[in-house]
Amino acid sequence: MANHLHDFLIHLGDNALILGHRLSELTSHGPVLEQDMAMTNIALDLVGQTRNIFQVAAKLQGNGATEDSIAYTRDATSYKNILLVEQKNGDFAKTVLRQFFYDAFNYHAYQRLLKSSNKDIAAIAEKAIKEITYHLKWSAEWVIRLGDGTEESNSRINAAIDDLWPYTEEMFKFTDYELACHDEGIFPDIHGIKAEWDEEVKNIFAEATLTVPEDGWMHDGGKRGVHSEHLGFLLAEMQFLQRAYPGQQW
Amino acid sequence: MVITKEHIYDILEKVQDPEVPVLSIIDLGVVRDVVLAEEGVEIIITPTYTGCPAMDMIEVGIKSTLQDHGVEKVKITTVLSPAWTTDWLSESGKEKLRGYGIAPPQGAAKSKRALFSEESGIICPQCNSTNTEMISQFGSTACKAQYKCLDCEEPFDYFKCH
Ligand SMILES: [Zn+2]
């Protein structure tokens, strides 16, 4: 089915689901216990947000669709998440920076979704924004600690910036379905997000003694279903159980 | 027997939060309304945190407890708005938390955007000292942060304002 609201819900849900899955890969592998728990908690919030979003998408889709069928039975080209969230965890600096770029975007995007003309989306945003605020606080603090930390931590987060900066522009390259949602007030004032995100990054990087890079060549495609090779591997693991044993439940 | 709303609330007092079993779901503030209709009883609940795995167990707990008390036809509806807040935690719930060794939320929930800010002056549930500090804003469940007491030196969970 082609429908801008449905596409937008899938995009929102996929962002949260794929990043939630990436963070869950670190459960019991975190650098220290407290941060392992922090990343696991954030993963849980993101997967919870995904469930709320996919429940609305499933209702719209009809034909027996469920949150699970949407999460587990689509192929990579049907996923509409931004490329940033499917990037591999790398070291802790890369995990933290990926989270910060996403949280800063999400925080300002969900502030707008609070005022969505779609009641379901506004309710999800009202619930999610409190959690996203915690996430942004955590990731921003760690960007500062690592940037303004030791020589080693500074060099690692600089390497992460080199890796991830080319994935940031995609957040602000709005697709037809986002623009159609914007026109209907489902996703209000999207063109104001970039300036707020830039400001957020500028301030945190300044505190972290990091330099905001110049824009160079930028990746995009994820929101249209054109993904990096990483997503296929991620889905192979995430979807394994439902593919091998369709309909299995706890 | 005529079922009243109060009767249903009394029964729901017996349904525990699976993660913090000293709290009932009424103490926790997740029950938003009870609607009596011809077809049965509708219980309207709201999740604490979106990913809270306890919510599924809470639904099962509501249904089975009501059935044990002869209320057979139960429908559960989940609403997201208004979003749950620790401001809805009952006073008796806060007392029960303290008795259980978890520091209850202090003050009203508000958005905390400030970096490196933490809720200070949290009272240690073991020795009542306010000389405590945060270890991590994330704890063993979504609703808790980890603190430690600088006087008795015990770590403890803080049910954080949300
Ligand atoms: Zn103490």
PDB file of N, CA and C in Angstrom, chain B residues 127-160:
ATOM      1  N   CYS B 127      19.493   4.850  55.910  1.00  0.00           N
ATOM      2  CA  CYS B 127      19.896   5.609  57.098  1.00  0.00           C
ATOM      3  C   CYS B 127      19.333   7.034  57.107  1.00  0.00           C
ATOM      4  N   ASN B 128      18.499   7.381  56.107  1.00  0.00           N
ATOM      5  CA  ASN B 128      17.870   8.704  56.021  1.00  0.00           C
ATOM      6  C   ASN B 128      18.834   9.866  55.785  1.00  0.00           C
ATOM      7  N   SER B 129      20.078   9.577  55.461  1.00  0.00           N
ATOM      8  CA  SER B 129      21.007  10.667  55.154  1.00  0.00           C
ATOM      9  C   SER B 129      20.639  11.285  53.806  1.00  0.00           C
ATOM     10  N   THR B 130      20.899  12.602  53.688  1.00  0.00           N
ATOM     11  CA  THR B 130      20.723  13.233  52.381  1.00  0.00           C
ATOM     12  C   THR B 130      22.074  13.430  51.697  1.00  0.00           C
ATOM     13  N   ASN B 131      23.108  12.908  52.315  1.00  0.00           N
ATOM     14  CA  ASN B 131      24.450  12.992  51.761  1.00  0.00           C
ATOM     15  C   ASN B 131      24.644  11.832  50.773  1.00  0.00           C
ATOM     16  N   THR B 132      24.006  11.974  49.607  1.00  0.00           N
ATOM     17  CA  THR B 132      23.979  10.871  48.643  1.00  0.00           C
ATOM     18  C   THR B 132      24.369  11.399  47.268  1.00  0.00           C
ATOM     19  N   GLU B 133      24.801  10.501  46.400  1.00  0.00           N
ATOM     20  CA  GLU B 133      25.093  10.959  45.035  1.00  0.00           C
ATOM     21  C   GLU B 133      24.666   9.930  44.001  1.00  0.00           C
ATOM     22  N   MET B 134      24.398  10.438  42.795  1.00  0.00           N
ATOM     23  CA  MET B 134      23.940   9.558  41.725  1.00  0.00           C
ATOM     24  C   MET B 134      25.108   8.781  41.138  1.00  0.00           C
ATOM     25  N   ILE B 135      24.886   7.496  40.894  1.00  0.00           N
ATOM     26  CA  ILE B 135      25.881   6.687  40.177  1.00  0.00           C
ATOM     27  C   ILE B 135      25.517   6.690  38.695  1.00  0.00           C
ATOM     28  N   SER B 136      24.233   6.493  38.395  1.00  0.00           N
ATOM     29  CA  SER B 136      23.793   6.478  36.996  1.00  0.00           C
ATOM     30  C   SER B 136      22.317   6.818  36.946  1.00  0.00           C
ATOM     31  N   GLN B 137      21.945   7.592  35.928  1.00  0.00           N
ATOM     32  CA  GLN B 137      20.528   7.936  35.788  1.00  0.00           C
ATOM     33  C   GLN B 137      19.700   6.744  35.304  1.00  0.00           C
ATOM     34  N   PHE B 138      20.375   5.665  34.891  1.00  0.00           N
ATOM     35  CA  PHE B 138      19.663   4.458  34.467  1.00  0.00           C
ATOM     36  C   PHE B 138      19.927   3.356  35.489  1.00  0.00           C
ATOM     37  N   GLY B 139      18.869   2.624  35.826  1.00  0.00           N
ATOM     38  CA  GLY B 139      19.012   1.588  36.840  1.00  0.00           C
ATOM     39  C   GLY B 139      18.527   0.235  36.372  1.00  0.00           C
ATOM     40  N   SER B 140      18.195  -0.617  37.358  1.00  0.00           N
ATOM     41  CA  SER B 140      17.845  -2.002  37.039  1.00  0.00           C
ATOM     42  C   SER B 140      16.517  -2.112  36.309  1.00  0.00           C
ATOM     43  N   THR B 141      15.656  -1.119  36.417  1.00  0.00           N
ATOM     44  CA  THR B 141      14.448  -1.054  35.596  1.00  0.00           C
ATOM     45  C   THR B 141      14.329   0.388  35.112  1.00  0.00           C
ATOM     46  N   ALA B 142      13.460   0.593  34.108  1.00  0.00           N
ATOM     47  CA  ALA B 142      13.357   1.914  33.478  1.00  0.00           C
ATOM     48  C   ALA B 142      13.020   3.012  34.485  1.00  0.00           C
ATOM     49  N   CYS B 143      12.282   2.673  35.539  1.00  0.00           N
ATOM     50  CA  CYS B 143      11.787   3.695  36.462  1.00  0.00           C
ATOM     51  C   CYS B 143      12.802   4.089  37.525  1.00  0.00           C
ATOM     52  N   LYS B 144      13.963   3.432  37.562  1.00  0.00           N
ATOM     53  CA  LYS B 144      14.886   3.695  38.662  1.00  0.00           C
ATOM     54  C   LYS B 144      16.246   4.231  38.210  1.00  0.00           C
ATOM     55  N   ALA B 145      16.861   5.030  39.082  1.00  0.00           N
ATOM     56  CA  ALA B 145      18.241   5.474  38.901  1.00  0.00           C
ATOM     57  C   ALA B 145      19.057   4.857  40.032  1.00  0.00           C
ATOM     58  N   GLN B 146      20.386   4.796  39.828  1.00  0.00           N
ATOM     59  CA  GLN B 146      21.240   4.227  40.877  1.00  0.00           C
ATOM     60  C   GLN B 146      21.916   5.345  41.661  1.00  0.00           C
ATOM     61  N   TYR B 147      21.809   5.251  42.954  1.00  0.00           N
ATOM     62  CA  TYR B 147      22.451   6.217  43.850  1.00  0.00           C
ATOM     63  C   TYR B 147      23.327   5.486  44.848  1.00  0.00           C
ATOM     64  N   LYS B 148      24.183   6.252  45.523  1.00  0.00           N
ATOM     65  CA  LYS B 148      24.862   5.661  46.677  1.00  0.00           C
ATOM     66  C   LYS B 148      24.850   6.665  47.817  1.00  0.00           C
ATOM     67  N   CYS B 149      24.849   6.118  49.019  1.00  0.00           N
ATOM     68  CA  CYS B 149      24.844   6.930  50.222  1.00  0.00           C
ATOM     69  C   CYS B 149      26.285   7.135  50.659  1.00  0.00           C
ATOM     70  N   LEU B 150      26.674   8.376  50.905  1.00  0.00           N
ATOM     71  CA  LEU B 150      28.053   8.664  51.298  1.00  0.00           C
ATOM     72  C   LEU B 150      28.242   8.509  52.804  1.00  0.00           C
ATOM     73  N   ASP B 151      27.146   8.353  53.556  1.00  0.00           N
ATOM     74  CA  ASP B 151      27.262   8.123  55.003  1.00  0.00           C
ATOM     75  C   ASP B 151      27.311   6.634  55.329  1.00  0.00           C
ATOM     76  N   CYS B 152      26.250   5.904  54.973  1.00  0.00           N
ATOM     77  CA  CYS B 152      26.279   4.466  55.300  1.00  0.00           C
ATOM     78  C   CYS B 152      26.959   3.645  54.200  1.00  0.00           C
ATOM     79  N   GLU B 153      27.296   4.319  53.093  1.00  0.00           N
ATOM     80  CA  GLU B 153      28.047   3.705  51.992  1.00  0.00           C
ATOM     81  C   GLU B 153      27.319   2.593  51.261  1.00  0.00           C
ATOM     82  N   GLU B 154      25.997   2.522  51.452  1.00  0.00           N
ATOM     83  CA  GLU B 154      25.219   1.518  50.721  1.00  0.00           C
ATOM     84  C   GLU B 154      24.738   2.123  49.393  1.00  0.00           C
ATOM     85  N   PRO B 155      24.776   1.320  48.331  1.00  0.00           N
ATOM     86  CA  PRO B 155      24.110   1.774  47.094  1.00  0.00           C
ATOM     87  C   PRO B 155      22.597   1.577  47.236  1.00  0.00           C
ATOM     88  N   PHE B 156      21.826   2.354  46.533  1.00  0.00           N
ATOM     89  CA  PHE B 156      20.372   2.119  46.577  1.00  0.00           C
ATOM     90  C   PHE B 156      19.712   2.562  45.278  1.00  0.00           C
ATOM     91  N   ASP B 157      18.514   2.060  45.071  1.00  0.00           N
ATOM     92  CA  ASP B 157      17.709   2.460  43.910  1.00  0.00           C
ATOM     93  C   ASP B 157      16.875   3.672  44.267  1.00  0.00           C
ATOM     94  N   TYR B 158      16.766   4.581  43.322  1.00  0.00           N
ATOM     95  CA  TYR B 158      15.914   5.758  43.477  1.00  0.00           C
ATOM     96  C   TYR B 158      14.842   5.706  42.395  1.00  0.00           C
ATOM     97  N   PHE B 159      13.598   5.738  42.815  1.00  0.00           N
ATOM     98  CA  PHE B 159      12.474   5.739  41.867  1.00  0.00           C
ATOM     99  C   PHE B 159      12.408   7.158  41.318  1.00  0.00           C
ATOM    100  N   LYS B 160      12.977   7.388  40.144  1.00  0.00           N
ATOM    101  CA  LYS B 160      13.229   8.761  39.709  1.00  0.00           C
ATOM    102  C   LYS B 160      11.959   9.491  39.256  1.00  0.00           C
TER     103      LYS B 160
END
